[in-house]
Short mmCIF file of N, CA and C in Angstrom, two decimals:
data_model
loop_
_atom_site.label_atom_id
_atom_site.label_comp_id
_atom_site.label_asym_id
_atom_site.label_seq_id
_atom_site.Cartn_x
_atom_site.Cartn_y
_atom_site.Cartn_z
N MET A 286 89.80 103.38 75.16
CA MET A 286 88.62 104.17 75.41
C MET A 286 88.80 105.07 76.64
N PHE A 287 89.35 104.53 77.71
CA PHE A 287 89.54 105.31 78.93
C PHE A 287 90.98 105.79 79.00
N ARG A 288 91.15 107.03 79.32
CA ARG A 288 92.50 107.61 79.38
C ARG A 288 93.21 107.14 80.65
N GLU A 289 94.53 107.04 80.52
CA GLU A 289 95.35 106.77 81.69
C GLU A 289 95.49 108.06 82.48
N MET A 290 95.68 107.91 83.78
CA MET A 290 95.86 109.07 84.63
C MET A 290 97.20 109.73 84.29
N ARG A 291 97.17 111.04 84.16
CA ARG A 291 98.37 111.79 83.78
C ARG A 291 99.39 111.84 84.91
N LEU A 292 98.94 112.15 86.11
CA LEU A 292 99.85 112.26 87.26
C LEU A 292 99.81 110.96 88.06
N LYS A 293 100.54 109.98 87.56
CA LYS A 293 100.49 108.64 88.13
C LYS A 293 100.95 108.58 89.59
N ASP A 294 101.80 109.50 90.00
CA ASP A 294 102.26 109.49 91.39
C ASP A 294 101.13 109.87 92.36
N GLN A 295 100.04 110.40 91.85
CA GLN A 295 98.90 110.75 92.69
C GLN A 295 97.80 109.68 92.64
N GLN A 296 98.00 108.67 91.84
CA GLN A 296 96.97 107.63 91.67
C GLN A 296 96.92 106.74 92.91
N LEU A 297 95.70 106.46 93.34
CA LEU A 297 95.46 105.53 94.44
C LEU A 297 95.19 104.14 93.88
N SER A 298 95.39 103.14 94.71
CA SER A 298 95.15 101.76 94.28
C SER A 298 93.65 101.49 94.17
N GLN A 299 93.31 100.39 93.53
CA GLN A 299 91.90 100.00 93.42
C GLN A 299 91.32 99.73 94.81
N GLU A 300 92.13 99.17 95.70
CA GLU A 300 91.66 98.91 97.07
C GLU A 300 91.33 100.22 97.79
N GLU A 301 92.17 101.22 97.60
CA GLU A 301 91.91 102.53 98.20
C GLU A 301 90.67 103.17 97.59
N ALA A 302 90.48 102.99 96.29
CA ALA A 302 89.29 103.51 95.63
C ALA A 302 88.03 102.88 96.21
N VAL A 303 88.04 101.57 96.38
CA VAL A 303 86.89 100.86 96.95
C VAL A 303 86.63 101.35 98.38
N ALA A 304 87.67 101.54 99.16
CA ALA A 304 87.50 102.03 100.54
C ALA A 304 86.81 103.39 100.54
N ILE A 305 87.17 104.26 99.60
CA ILE A 305 86.52 105.56 99.50
C ILE A 305 85.05 105.39 99.12
N LEU A 306 84.78 104.52 98.14
CA LEU A 306 83.39 104.29 97.73
C LEU A 306 82.54 103.77 98.89
N LYS A 307 83.14 102.96 99.73
CA LYS A 307 82.39 102.42 100.88
C LYS A 307 82.16 103.48 101.95
N LYS A 308 83.02 104.48 101.99
CA LYS A 308 82.98 105.49 103.05
C LYS A 308 82.06 106.68 102.76
N VAL A 309 82.19 107.25 101.56
CA VAL A 309 81.50 108.52 101.28
C VAL A 309 79.99 108.33 101.19
N SER A 310 79.25 109.38 101.51
CA SER A 310 77.79 109.26 101.57
C SER A 310 77.09 109.54 100.25
N HIS A 311 77.75 110.23 99.34
CA HIS A 311 77.09 110.53 98.07
C HIS A 311 78.13 110.83 97.00
N GLY A 312 77.65 110.86 95.78
CA GLY A 312 78.47 111.22 94.64
C GLY A 312 77.62 111.95 93.63
N THR A 313 78.23 112.29 92.52
CA THR A 313 77.50 112.95 91.44
C THR A 313 77.51 112.03 90.23
N LEU A 314 76.32 111.69 89.78
CA LEU A 314 76.15 110.79 88.64
C LEU A 314 75.96 111.62 87.38
N ALA A 315 76.86 111.43 86.41
CA ALA A 315 76.76 112.12 85.13
C ALA A 315 76.15 111.16 84.12
N ILE A 316 75.13 111.65 83.43
CA ILE A 316 74.36 110.86 82.48
C ILE A 316 74.32 111.62 81.16
N ASN A 317 74.31 110.90 80.05
CA ASN A 317 74.13 111.56 78.76
C ASN A 317 72.74 112.18 78.74
N GLY A 318 72.70 113.50 78.52
CA GLY A 318 71.44 114.24 78.63
C GLY A 318 70.73 114.39 77.31
N ASP A 319 69.68 115.16 77.39
CA ASP A 319 68.92 115.51 76.19
C ASP A 319 69.66 116.64 75.47
N GLY A 320 69.71 116.56 74.17
CA GLY A 320 70.32 117.64 73.42
C GLY A 320 71.82 117.73 73.65
N GLU A 321 72.30 118.93 73.85
CA GLU A 321 73.73 119.19 73.93
C GLU A 321 74.32 119.07 75.32
N TYR A 322 73.49 118.99 76.36
CA TYR A 322 74.00 119.09 77.71
C TYR A 322 73.94 117.77 78.45
N PRO A 323 75.02 117.45 79.19
CA PRO A 323 74.96 116.28 80.07
C PRO A 323 74.05 116.60 81.26
N TYR A 324 73.65 115.58 81.98
CA TYR A 324 72.85 115.74 83.18
C TYR A 324 73.64 115.15 84.33
N SER A 325 73.87 115.94 85.35
CA SER A 325 74.63 115.50 86.51
C SER A 325 73.75 115.66 87.74
N VAL A 326 73.62 114.58 88.51
CA VAL A 326 72.70 114.59 89.65
C VAL A 326 73.36 113.95 90.87
N PRO A 327 73.23 114.56 92.04
CA PRO A 327 73.76 113.93 93.25
C PRO A 327 72.97 112.66 93.57
N VAL A 328 73.68 111.62 93.98
CA VAL A 328 73.02 110.37 94.37
C VAL A 328 73.69 109.79 95.61
N SER A 329 72.88 109.19 96.45
CA SER A 329 73.39 108.32 97.50
C SER A 329 73.59 106.96 96.84
N PHE A 330 74.62 106.25 97.24
CA PHE A 330 74.90 104.98 96.58
C PHE A 330 75.57 104.04 97.57
N ALA A 331 75.59 102.78 97.20
CA ALA A 331 76.29 101.77 98.00
C ALA A 331 77.16 100.95 97.07
N TYR A 332 78.31 100.53 97.58
CA TYR A 332 79.22 99.66 96.84
C TYR A 332 79.11 98.27 97.45
N GLY A 333 78.99 97.26 96.60
CA GLY A 333 78.98 95.89 97.09
C GLY A 333 79.10 94.92 95.94
N ASP A 334 79.74 93.80 96.19
CA ASP A 334 79.89 92.75 95.18
C ASP A 334 80.51 93.28 93.90
N GLY A 335 81.38 94.29 94.02
CA GLY A 335 82.04 94.84 92.84
C GLY A 335 81.16 95.72 91.98
N LYS A 336 80.00 96.11 92.49
CA LYS A 336 79.06 96.95 91.74
C LYS A 336 78.70 98.16 92.59
N ILE A 337 78.05 99.12 91.96
CA ILE A 337 77.52 100.28 92.65
C ILE A 337 76.01 100.25 92.50
N TYR A 338 75.33 100.50 93.61
CA TYR A 338 73.87 100.48 93.63
C TYR A 338 73.34 101.84 94.06
N PHE A 339 72.27 102.28 93.41
CA PHE A 339 71.58 103.50 93.82
C PHE A 339 70.12 103.35 93.45
N HIS A 340 69.33 104.27 93.90
CA HIS A 340 67.90 104.19 93.61
C HIS A 340 67.37 105.58 93.26
N GLY A 341 66.15 105.61 92.79
CA GLY A 341 65.54 106.87 92.41
C GLY A 341 64.06 106.71 92.17
N ALA A 342 63.46 107.77 91.71
CA ALA A 342 62.03 107.79 91.46
C ALA A 342 61.67 106.93 90.25
N VAL A 343 60.39 106.57 90.18
CA VAL A 343 59.90 105.74 89.07
C VAL A 343 59.57 106.59 87.84
N ALA A 344 59.81 107.89 87.91
CA ALA A 344 59.61 108.78 86.77
C ALA A 344 60.51 109.99 86.98
N GLY A 345 60.84 110.65 85.89
CA GLY A 345 61.65 111.86 85.99
C GLY A 345 62.82 111.83 85.05
N GLN A 346 63.63 112.86 85.12
CA GLN A 346 64.73 113.03 84.17
C GLN A 346 65.77 111.92 84.30
N LYS A 347 66.18 111.60 85.53
CA LYS A 347 67.18 110.54 85.72
C LYS A 347 66.66 109.22 85.15
N TYR A 348 65.43 108.88 85.48
CA TYR A 348 64.80 107.65 84.99
C TYR A 348 64.78 107.63 83.47
N ASP A 349 64.32 108.72 82.87
CA ASP A 349 64.20 108.78 81.41
C ASP A 349 65.57 108.65 80.73
N LEU A 350 66.56 109.38 81.23
CA LEU A 350 67.87 109.37 80.59
C LEU A 350 68.57 108.02 80.75
N LEU A 351 68.43 107.39 81.92
CA LEU A 351 69.04 106.07 82.11
C LEU A 351 68.35 105.01 81.26
N THR A 352 67.09 105.19 81.01
CA THR A 352 66.36 104.26 80.14
C THR A 352 66.87 104.39 78.70
N LYS A 353 67.20 105.62 78.30
CA LYS A 353 67.66 105.89 76.94
C LYS A 353 69.11 105.47 76.71
N ASP A 354 69.98 105.70 77.71
CA ASP A 354 71.41 105.43 77.54
C ASP A 354 71.99 105.03 78.90
N PRO A 355 72.49 103.81 79.03
CA PRO A 355 72.96 103.33 80.33
C PRO A 355 74.38 103.76 80.70
N HIS A 356 75.09 104.45 79.83
CA HIS A 356 76.48 104.86 80.11
C HIS A 356 76.50 106.02 81.11
N VAL A 357 77.24 105.83 82.21
CA VAL A 357 77.29 106.84 83.25
C VAL A 357 78.70 107.00 83.79
N CYS A 358 78.87 108.06 84.58
CA CYS A 358 80.12 108.30 85.29
C CYS A 358 79.75 108.81 86.68
N LEU A 359 80.29 108.17 87.69
CA LEU A 359 80.06 108.57 89.07
C LEU A 359 81.34 109.19 89.60
N SER A 360 81.22 110.37 90.19
CA SER A 360 82.36 111.08 90.76
C SER A 360 82.10 111.29 92.24
N VAL A 361 83.08 110.91 93.08
CA VAL A 361 82.95 111.10 94.52
C VAL A 361 84.19 111.79 95.07
N VAL A 362 83.99 112.58 96.11
CA VAL A 362 85.09 113.29 96.77
C VAL A 362 85.11 112.88 98.23
N ASP A 363 86.25 112.38 98.66
CA ASP A 363 86.42 111.95 100.05
C ASP A 363 87.06 113.04 100.90
N LEU A 364 87.99 113.76 100.35
CA LEU A 364 88.68 114.83 101.07
C LEU A 364 88.68 116.06 100.20
N ASP A 365 88.37 117.20 100.80
CA ASP A 365 88.38 118.48 100.09
C ASP A 365 88.85 119.53 101.09
N ASP A 366 90.16 119.69 101.18
CA ASP A 366 90.77 120.54 102.20
C ASP A 366 91.55 121.66 101.52
N VAL A 367 90.93 122.82 101.41
CA VAL A 367 91.56 123.97 100.76
C VAL A 367 92.72 124.46 101.62
N GLN A 368 93.85 124.66 100.97
CA GLN A 368 95.08 125.12 101.62
C GLN A 368 95.42 126.52 101.08
N PRO A 369 94.81 127.56 101.64
CA PRO A 369 94.97 128.91 101.07
C PRO A 369 96.41 129.38 100.98
N THR A 370 97.21 129.10 102.01
CA THR A 370 98.58 129.60 102.00
C THR A 370 99.48 128.84 101.04
N LYS A 371 99.01 127.66 100.60
CA LYS A 371 99.78 126.86 99.65
C LYS A 371 99.21 126.97 98.23
N PHE A 372 98.09 127.68 98.11
CA PHE A 372 97.43 127.88 96.82
C PHE A 372 97.09 126.54 96.16
N THR A 373 96.56 125.63 96.97
CA THR A 373 96.18 124.32 96.47
C THR A 373 95.06 123.75 97.33
N THR A 374 94.62 122.58 96.96
CA THR A 374 93.63 121.83 97.74
C THR A 374 94.12 120.42 97.90
N PHE A 375 94.08 119.92 99.13
CA PHE A 375 94.35 118.50 99.36
C PHE A 375 93.04 117.77 99.12
N TYR A 376 93.09 116.69 98.35
CA TYR A 376 91.85 115.98 98.02
C TYR A 376 92.11 114.49 97.84
N ARG A 377 91.04 113.74 97.91
CA ARG A 377 90.98 112.34 97.50
C ARG A 377 89.66 112.19 96.76
N SER A 378 89.71 111.59 95.60
CA SER A 378 88.49 111.43 94.80
C SER A 378 88.55 110.14 93.99
N VAL A 379 87.37 109.72 93.58
CA VAL A 379 87.24 108.52 92.74
C VAL A 379 86.31 108.85 91.59
N ILE A 380 86.66 108.37 90.42
CA ILE A 380 85.79 108.48 89.25
C ILE A 380 85.56 107.07 88.72
N VAL A 381 84.27 106.74 88.53
CA VAL A 381 83.89 105.40 88.09
C VAL A 381 83.05 105.52 86.82
N TYR A 382 83.44 104.79 85.79
CA TYR A 382 82.67 104.71 84.55
C TYR A 382 82.01 103.35 84.48
N GLY A 383 80.80 103.32 83.97
CA GLY A 383 80.14 102.03 83.83
C GLY A 383 78.81 102.14 83.14
N LYS A 384 78.13 100.99 83.13
CA LYS A 384 76.79 100.91 82.56
C LYS A 384 75.82 100.54 83.66
N VAL A 385 74.66 101.15 83.57
CA VAL A 385 73.62 100.96 84.57
C VAL A 385 72.50 100.11 84.00
N LYS A 386 71.97 99.24 84.87
CA LYS A 386 70.74 98.53 84.49
C LYS A 386 69.75 98.70 85.62
N ARG A 387 68.50 98.87 85.24
CA ARG A 387 67.43 98.98 86.23
C ARG A 387 67.10 97.58 86.72
N LEU A 388 67.04 97.42 88.02
CA LEU A 388 66.69 96.13 88.62
C LEU A 388 65.18 96.06 88.71
N THR A 389 64.62 94.97 88.24
CA THR A 389 63.16 94.93 88.12
C THR A 389 62.47 93.90 88.99
N THR A 390 63.17 92.86 89.39
CA THR A 390 62.52 91.82 90.18
C THR A 390 62.92 91.96 91.65
N PRO A 391 62.08 91.49 92.56
CA PRO A 391 62.44 91.53 93.98
C PRO A 391 63.76 90.82 94.27
N GLU A 392 64.07 89.77 93.53
CA GLU A 392 65.32 89.03 93.72
C GLU A 392 66.53 89.88 93.32
N GLU A 393 66.38 90.73 92.32
CA GLU A 393 67.46 91.63 91.91
C GLU A 393 67.59 92.82 92.86
N ILE A 394 66.45 93.33 93.28
CA ILE A 394 66.42 94.54 94.11
C ILE A 394 66.92 94.28 95.53
N LYS A 395 66.64 93.12 96.07
CA LYS A 395 66.97 92.84 97.47
C LYS A 395 68.45 93.04 97.81
N PRO A 396 69.40 92.43 97.08
CA PRO A 396 70.81 92.65 97.46
C PRO A 396 71.23 94.11 97.32
N ALA A 397 70.70 94.81 96.33
CA ALA A 397 71.03 96.22 96.15
C ALA A 397 70.59 97.03 97.37
N MET A 398 69.39 96.76 97.83
CA MET A 398 68.88 97.50 98.97
C MET A 398 69.53 97.03 100.27
N MET A 399 69.95 95.78 100.34
CA MET A 399 70.67 95.31 101.53
C MET A 399 72.00 96.06 101.67
N HIS A 400 72.71 96.23 100.55
CA HIS A 400 73.95 97.00 100.59
C HIS A 400 73.67 98.45 101.02
N THR A 401 72.57 99.00 100.53
CA THR A 401 72.21 100.37 100.85
C THR A 401 71.87 100.52 102.34
N VAL A 402 71.05 99.61 102.85
CA VAL A 402 70.69 99.65 104.28
C VAL A 402 71.93 99.46 105.14
N ASP A 403 72.78 98.53 104.76
CA ASP A 403 74.00 98.26 105.53
C ASP A 403 74.88 99.51 105.61
N LYS A 404 74.95 100.27 104.52
CA LYS A 404 75.80 101.47 104.50
C LYS A 404 75.18 102.62 105.29
N TYR A 405 73.90 102.88 105.08
CA TYR A 405 73.28 104.07 105.64
C TYR A 405 72.56 103.85 106.96
N ALA A 406 72.29 102.61 107.31
CA ALA A 406 71.62 102.30 108.57
C ALA A 406 72.22 101.03 109.17
N PRO A 407 73.53 101.05 109.46
CA PRO A 407 74.19 99.84 109.94
C PRO A 407 73.53 99.32 111.22
N GLY A 408 73.35 98.00 111.26
CA GLY A 408 72.73 97.36 112.41
C GLY A 408 71.22 97.39 112.39
N LEU A 409 70.64 97.97 111.36
CA LEU A 409 69.18 98.08 111.28
C LEU A 409 68.63 97.35 110.05
N MET A 410 69.26 96.23 109.69
CA MET A 410 68.89 95.52 108.48
C MET A 410 67.42 95.09 108.47
N ASP A 411 66.94 94.49 109.56
CA ASP A 411 65.55 94.01 109.57
C ASP A 411 64.57 95.15 109.34
N GLY A 412 64.73 96.24 110.08
CA GLY A 412 63.84 97.39 109.91
C GLY A 412 63.99 98.04 108.54
N GLY A 413 65.22 98.11 108.07
CA GLY A 413 65.47 98.70 106.76
C GLY A 413 64.83 97.91 105.64
N MET A 414 64.94 96.60 105.72
CA MET A 414 64.35 95.77 104.66
C MET A 414 62.83 95.75 104.74
N LYS A 415 62.27 95.89 105.93
CA LYS A 415 60.81 96.03 106.06
C LYS A 415 60.36 97.32 105.40
N TYR A 416 61.12 98.37 105.60
CA TYR A 416 60.82 99.65 104.97
C TYR A 416 60.90 99.52 103.45
N VAL A 417 61.95 98.89 102.97
CA VAL A 417 62.11 98.69 101.52
C VAL A 417 60.93 97.92 100.96
N LYS A 418 60.53 96.87 101.63
CA LYS A 418 59.38 96.05 101.18
C LYS A 418 58.11 96.89 101.13
N ALA A 419 57.91 97.74 102.14
CA ALA A 419 56.72 98.59 102.18
C ALA A 419 56.73 99.63 101.05
N GLN A 420 57.91 100.00 100.57
CA GLN A 420 58.03 101.00 99.51
C GLN A 420 58.08 100.39 98.10
N GLU A 421 57.95 99.06 98.02
CA GLU A 421 58.02 98.38 96.73
C GLU A 421 57.09 99.03 95.71
N GLY A 422 57.63 99.33 94.54
CA GLY A 422 56.87 99.97 93.48
C GLY A 422 56.96 101.49 93.50
N ASN A 423 57.47 102.04 94.60
CA ASN A 423 57.58 103.49 94.72
C ASN A 423 58.97 104.01 94.36
N PHE A 424 59.89 103.13 94.01
CA PHE A 424 61.24 103.54 93.65
C PHE A 424 61.81 102.55 92.63
N CYS A 425 62.85 102.99 91.96
CA CYS A 425 63.61 102.13 91.06
C CYS A 425 64.98 101.91 91.68
N ALA A 426 65.48 100.70 91.58
CA ALA A 426 66.84 100.39 92.02
C ALA A 426 67.69 100.14 90.78
N TYR A 427 68.93 100.59 90.86
CA TYR A 427 69.85 100.48 89.73
C TYR A 427 71.14 99.80 90.17
N GLU A 428 71.75 99.09 89.23
CA GLU A 428 73.04 98.45 89.43
C GLU A 428 73.99 98.98 88.37
N MET A 429 75.13 99.49 88.82
CA MET A 429 76.14 100.00 87.90
C MET A 429 77.29 99.00 87.84
N THR A 430 77.53 98.47 86.66
CA THR A 430 78.67 97.60 86.43
C THR A 430 79.87 98.48 86.14
N ILE A 431 80.92 98.31 86.91
CA ILE A 431 82.11 99.15 86.78
C ILE A 431 82.95 98.67 85.59
N GLU A 432 83.19 99.60 84.66
CA GLU A 432 84.04 99.30 83.51
C GLU A 432 85.43 99.91 83.66
N HIS A 433 85.52 101.00 84.40
CA HIS A 433 86.81 101.65 84.61
C HIS A 433 86.71 102.52 85.87
N MET A 434 87.75 102.47 86.69
CA MET A 434 87.72 103.25 87.94
C MET A 434 89.13 103.77 88.23
N THR A 435 89.21 105.05 88.55
CA THR A 435 90.46 105.64 88.98
C THR A 435 90.23 106.43 90.26
N ALA A 436 91.27 106.51 91.05
CA ALA A 436 91.23 107.30 92.28
C ALA A 436 92.52 108.11 92.35
N LYS A 437 92.39 109.28 92.92
CA LYS A 437 93.52 110.21 92.91
C LYS A 437 93.57 110.97 94.23
N ARG A 438 94.76 111.36 94.62
CA ARG A 438 94.92 112.14 95.83
C ARG A 438 95.98 113.20 95.64
N SER A 439 95.81 114.26 96.42
CA SER A 439 96.84 115.28 96.53
C SER A 439 96.83 115.69 98.00
N GLU A 440 97.87 115.32 98.69
CA GLU A 440 97.93 115.62 100.14
C GLU A 440 99.33 116.03 100.52
#
């Protein structure tokens, strides 16, 4: 189902891919869209426990499409260094395929949001989780189970 990387000498290890996922602040989530067009949306996300977590509004296009079809692809770029005199770009990127499920109970949502707070507000877990609790019902949390992940570099 998933293609092997063509330029294997540029492939990064799974450990390097995870390090990139832990580092970058956002990615682009591709979702099967309505009609003929896919839907791609920037998302902030956190990696933890071998999963990817993100959140969003309780209504809207992302919510509707994920409810209809859980198959997604997350693309992140860690390095994007255009080299004009070499007619190339040095880059590091990760592509992750998986299925998303909406987390519905406080017990499911808590670890997802803990990973998120830890990534985006390190050292502020107590305040972050108080904020999350106060926002309960105003957002949806999602968990992406990774089915296939590749990382690539050109440097």
